[in-house]
Every structure is written in structure tokens, then in C-alpha cells.
PDB file of C-alpha atoms in Angstrom:
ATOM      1  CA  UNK G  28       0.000   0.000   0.000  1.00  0.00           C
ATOM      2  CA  UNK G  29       2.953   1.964   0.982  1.00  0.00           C
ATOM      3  CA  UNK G  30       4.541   1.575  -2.455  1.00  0.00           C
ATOM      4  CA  UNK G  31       1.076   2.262  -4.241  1.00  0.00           C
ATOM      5  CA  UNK G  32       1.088   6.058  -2.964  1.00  0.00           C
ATOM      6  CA  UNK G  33       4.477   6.803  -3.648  1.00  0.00           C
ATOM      7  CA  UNK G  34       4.392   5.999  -7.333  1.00  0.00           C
ATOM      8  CA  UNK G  35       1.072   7.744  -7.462  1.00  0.00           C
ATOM      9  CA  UNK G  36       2.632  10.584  -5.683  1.00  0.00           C
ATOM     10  CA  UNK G  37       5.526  10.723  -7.843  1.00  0.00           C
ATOM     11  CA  UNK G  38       2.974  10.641 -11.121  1.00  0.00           C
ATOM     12  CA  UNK G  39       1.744  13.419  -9.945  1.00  0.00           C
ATOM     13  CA  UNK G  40       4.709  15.413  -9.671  1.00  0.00           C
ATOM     14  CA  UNK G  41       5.923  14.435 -12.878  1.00  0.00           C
ATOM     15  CA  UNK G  42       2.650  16.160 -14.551  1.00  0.00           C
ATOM     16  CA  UNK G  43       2.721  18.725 -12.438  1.00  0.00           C
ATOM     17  CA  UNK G  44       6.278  19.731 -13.777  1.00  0.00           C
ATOM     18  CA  UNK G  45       5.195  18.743 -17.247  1.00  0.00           C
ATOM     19  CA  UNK G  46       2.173  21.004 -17.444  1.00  0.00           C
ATOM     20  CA  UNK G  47       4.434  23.345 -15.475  1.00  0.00           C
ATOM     21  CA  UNK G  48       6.408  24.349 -17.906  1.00  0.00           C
ATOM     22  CA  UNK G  49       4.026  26.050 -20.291  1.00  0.00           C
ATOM     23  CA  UNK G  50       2.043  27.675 -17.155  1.00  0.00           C
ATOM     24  CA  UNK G  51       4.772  30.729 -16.809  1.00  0.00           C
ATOM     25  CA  UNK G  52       3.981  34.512 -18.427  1.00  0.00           C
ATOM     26  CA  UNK G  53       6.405  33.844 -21.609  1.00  0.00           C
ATOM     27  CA  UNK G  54       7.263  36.456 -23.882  1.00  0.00           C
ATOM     28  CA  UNK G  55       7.788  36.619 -27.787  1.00  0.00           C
ATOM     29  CA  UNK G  56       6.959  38.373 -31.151  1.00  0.00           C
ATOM     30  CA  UNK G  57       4.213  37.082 -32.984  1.00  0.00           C
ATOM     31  CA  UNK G  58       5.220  35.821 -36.438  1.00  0.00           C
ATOM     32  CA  UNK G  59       1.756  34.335 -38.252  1.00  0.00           C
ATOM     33  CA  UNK G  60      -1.838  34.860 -37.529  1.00  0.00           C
ATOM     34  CA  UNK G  61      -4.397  32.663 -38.975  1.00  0.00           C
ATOM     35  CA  UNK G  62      -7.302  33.633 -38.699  1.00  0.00           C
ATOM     36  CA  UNK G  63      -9.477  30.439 -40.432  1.00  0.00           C
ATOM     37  CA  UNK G  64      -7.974  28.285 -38.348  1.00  0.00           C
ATOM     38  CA  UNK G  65      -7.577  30.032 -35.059  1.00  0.00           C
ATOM     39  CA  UNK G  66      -3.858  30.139 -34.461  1.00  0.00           C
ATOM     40  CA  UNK G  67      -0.848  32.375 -33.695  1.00  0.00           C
ATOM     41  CA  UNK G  68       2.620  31.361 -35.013  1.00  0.00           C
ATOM     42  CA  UNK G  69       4.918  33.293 -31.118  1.00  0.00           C
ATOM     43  CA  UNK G  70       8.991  33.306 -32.039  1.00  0.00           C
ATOM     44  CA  UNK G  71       9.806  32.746 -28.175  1.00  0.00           C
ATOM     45  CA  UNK G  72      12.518  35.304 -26.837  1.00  0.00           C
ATOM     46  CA  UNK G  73      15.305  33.642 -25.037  1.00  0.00           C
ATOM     47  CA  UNK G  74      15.426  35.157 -20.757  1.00  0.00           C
ATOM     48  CA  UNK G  75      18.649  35.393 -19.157  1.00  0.00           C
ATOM     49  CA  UNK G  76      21.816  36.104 -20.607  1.00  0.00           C
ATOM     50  CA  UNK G  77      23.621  33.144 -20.675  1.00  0.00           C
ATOM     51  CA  UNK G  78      24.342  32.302 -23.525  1.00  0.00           C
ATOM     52  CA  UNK G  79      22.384  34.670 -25.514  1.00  0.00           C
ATOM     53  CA  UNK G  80      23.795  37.091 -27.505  1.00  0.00           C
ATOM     54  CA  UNK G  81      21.352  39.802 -29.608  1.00  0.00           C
ATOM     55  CA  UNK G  82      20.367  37.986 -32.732  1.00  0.00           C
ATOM     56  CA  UNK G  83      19.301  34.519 -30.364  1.00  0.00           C
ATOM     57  CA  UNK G  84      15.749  33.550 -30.724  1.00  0.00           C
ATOM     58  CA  UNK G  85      14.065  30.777 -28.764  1.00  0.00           C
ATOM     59  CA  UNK G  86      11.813  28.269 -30.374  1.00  0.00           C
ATOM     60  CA  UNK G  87       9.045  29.649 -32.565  1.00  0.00           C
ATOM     61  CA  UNK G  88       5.338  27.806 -31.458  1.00  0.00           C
ATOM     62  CA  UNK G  89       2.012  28.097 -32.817  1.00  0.00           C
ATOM     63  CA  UNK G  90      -0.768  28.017 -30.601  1.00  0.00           C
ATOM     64  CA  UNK G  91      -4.471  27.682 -30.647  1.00  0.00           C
ATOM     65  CA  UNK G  92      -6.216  30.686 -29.761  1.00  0.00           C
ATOM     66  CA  UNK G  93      -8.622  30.625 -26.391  1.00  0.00           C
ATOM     67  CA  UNK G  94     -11.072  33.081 -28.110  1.00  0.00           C
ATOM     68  CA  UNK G  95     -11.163  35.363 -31.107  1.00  0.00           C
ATOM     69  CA  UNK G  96     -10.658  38.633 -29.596  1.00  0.00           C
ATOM     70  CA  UNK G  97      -7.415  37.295 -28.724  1.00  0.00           C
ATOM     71  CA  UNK G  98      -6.702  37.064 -32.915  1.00  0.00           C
ATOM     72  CA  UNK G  99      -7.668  40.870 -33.309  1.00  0.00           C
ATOM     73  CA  UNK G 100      -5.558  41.951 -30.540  1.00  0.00           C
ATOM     74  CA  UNK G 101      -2.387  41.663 -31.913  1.00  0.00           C
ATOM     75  CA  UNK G 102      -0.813  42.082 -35.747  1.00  0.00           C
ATOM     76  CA  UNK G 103       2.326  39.936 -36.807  1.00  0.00           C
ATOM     77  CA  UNK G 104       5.889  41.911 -35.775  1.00  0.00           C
ATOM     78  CA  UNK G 105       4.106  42.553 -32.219  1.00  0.00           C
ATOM     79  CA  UNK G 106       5.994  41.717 -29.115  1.00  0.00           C
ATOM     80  CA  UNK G 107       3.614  40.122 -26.650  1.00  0.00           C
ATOM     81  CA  UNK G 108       3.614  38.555 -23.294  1.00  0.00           C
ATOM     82  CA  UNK G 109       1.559  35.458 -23.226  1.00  0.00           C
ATOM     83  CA  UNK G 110       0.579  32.289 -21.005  1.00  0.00           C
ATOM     84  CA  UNK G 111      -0.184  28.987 -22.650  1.00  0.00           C
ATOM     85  CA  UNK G 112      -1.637  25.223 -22.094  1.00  0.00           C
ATOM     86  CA  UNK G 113      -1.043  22.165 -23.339  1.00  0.00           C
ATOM     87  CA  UNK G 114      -2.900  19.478 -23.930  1.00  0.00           C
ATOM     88  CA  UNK G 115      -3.096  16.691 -26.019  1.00  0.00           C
ATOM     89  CA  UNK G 116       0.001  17.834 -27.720  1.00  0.00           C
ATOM     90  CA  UNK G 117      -1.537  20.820 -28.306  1.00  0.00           C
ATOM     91  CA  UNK G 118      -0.972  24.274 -27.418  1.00  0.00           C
ATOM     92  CA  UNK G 119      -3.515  26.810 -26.134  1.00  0.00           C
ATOM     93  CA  UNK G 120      -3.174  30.710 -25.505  1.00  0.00           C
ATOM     94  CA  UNK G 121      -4.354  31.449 -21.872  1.00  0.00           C
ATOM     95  CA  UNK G 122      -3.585  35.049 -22.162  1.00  0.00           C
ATOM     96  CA  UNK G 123      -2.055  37.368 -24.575  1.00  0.00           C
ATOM     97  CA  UNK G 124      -0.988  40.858 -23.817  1.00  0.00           C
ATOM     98  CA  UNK G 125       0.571  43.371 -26.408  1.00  0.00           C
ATOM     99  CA  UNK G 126       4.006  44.470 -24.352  1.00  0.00           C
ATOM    100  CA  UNK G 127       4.558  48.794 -24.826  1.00  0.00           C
ATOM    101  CA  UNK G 128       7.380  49.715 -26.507  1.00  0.00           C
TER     102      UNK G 128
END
């Protein structure tokens, strides 16, 4: 019984972490909207500076948009600030905010 809860404990930290990693405010410039289909092609920025130098760009992702508005709200070129989900192998905007200049 003993044995029973830790693996289920340590299952549950596993997707915890997994599902973890696209819970944290990311930021990026938006690269493709597609409007018939519902998705927005984010070119990740890379944080820190290790590493990095000016011309690094992280991995670029498309993601399903939550609703609409979030489509109109931005234009390609735009640097944003964004949350996502995944699920199913699929990723799915949580939030999207157009950063100031």
C-alpha cells in the first residue's frame, strides 16, 4: 500500500512539472496569424543572458487561440507577453498581452 502512494505521488509530480512548464507569463513576437484556423505562429525570446547574444531567438510555437478577440488583438511583428496550455500535444493561448514599446 505503501509503495502504491508513492508511485502515485511521484505521477503526480511528474505532470505537475510537465504542465508546469508552459504555465509561466512567456514572452515573444508574434510571427503568423491565422485567422481560419484560429492560431498564432509566437517566435519565443530567449530570458537570461547566458548564452544569448542579440540575434538569439528561442523556439518559434504556434498556438491555438482561447477566443477570437485574442486574434484581433495583436498584428504579426508585435511583441507580446503570453501564457499557454497544453494538452493533447496541443498548445492553447491562456492570455495574450501586447508588451509597450
Amino acid at each position: 500500500m505503501g509503495t502504491t502512494r508513492f508511485i502515485f505521488a511521484g505521477a503526480a509530480v511528474i505532470t505537475m512539472l510537465a504542465s508546469s512548464a508552459f504555465a509561466d507569463d512567456m514572452t515573444g513576437m508574434v510571427t503568423r496569424i491565422d485567422r481560419l484556423n484560429g492560431t498564432i505562429s509566437i517566435q519565443q525570446t530567449q530570458k537570461g543572458t547566458i548564452g544569448a547574444s542579440s540575434g538569439n531567438a528561442g523556439a518559434l510555437q504556434e498556438y491555438k487561440a482561447k477566443d477570437a478577440a485574442m486574434l484581433d488583438a495583436v498584428h504579426a511583428g508585435d511583441r507580446v507577453s503570453y501564457a499557454a496550455t497544453e494538452t493533447n500535444g496541443t498548445g492553447t493561448l491562456t492570455k495574450l498581452e501586447k508588451q509597450k514599446p
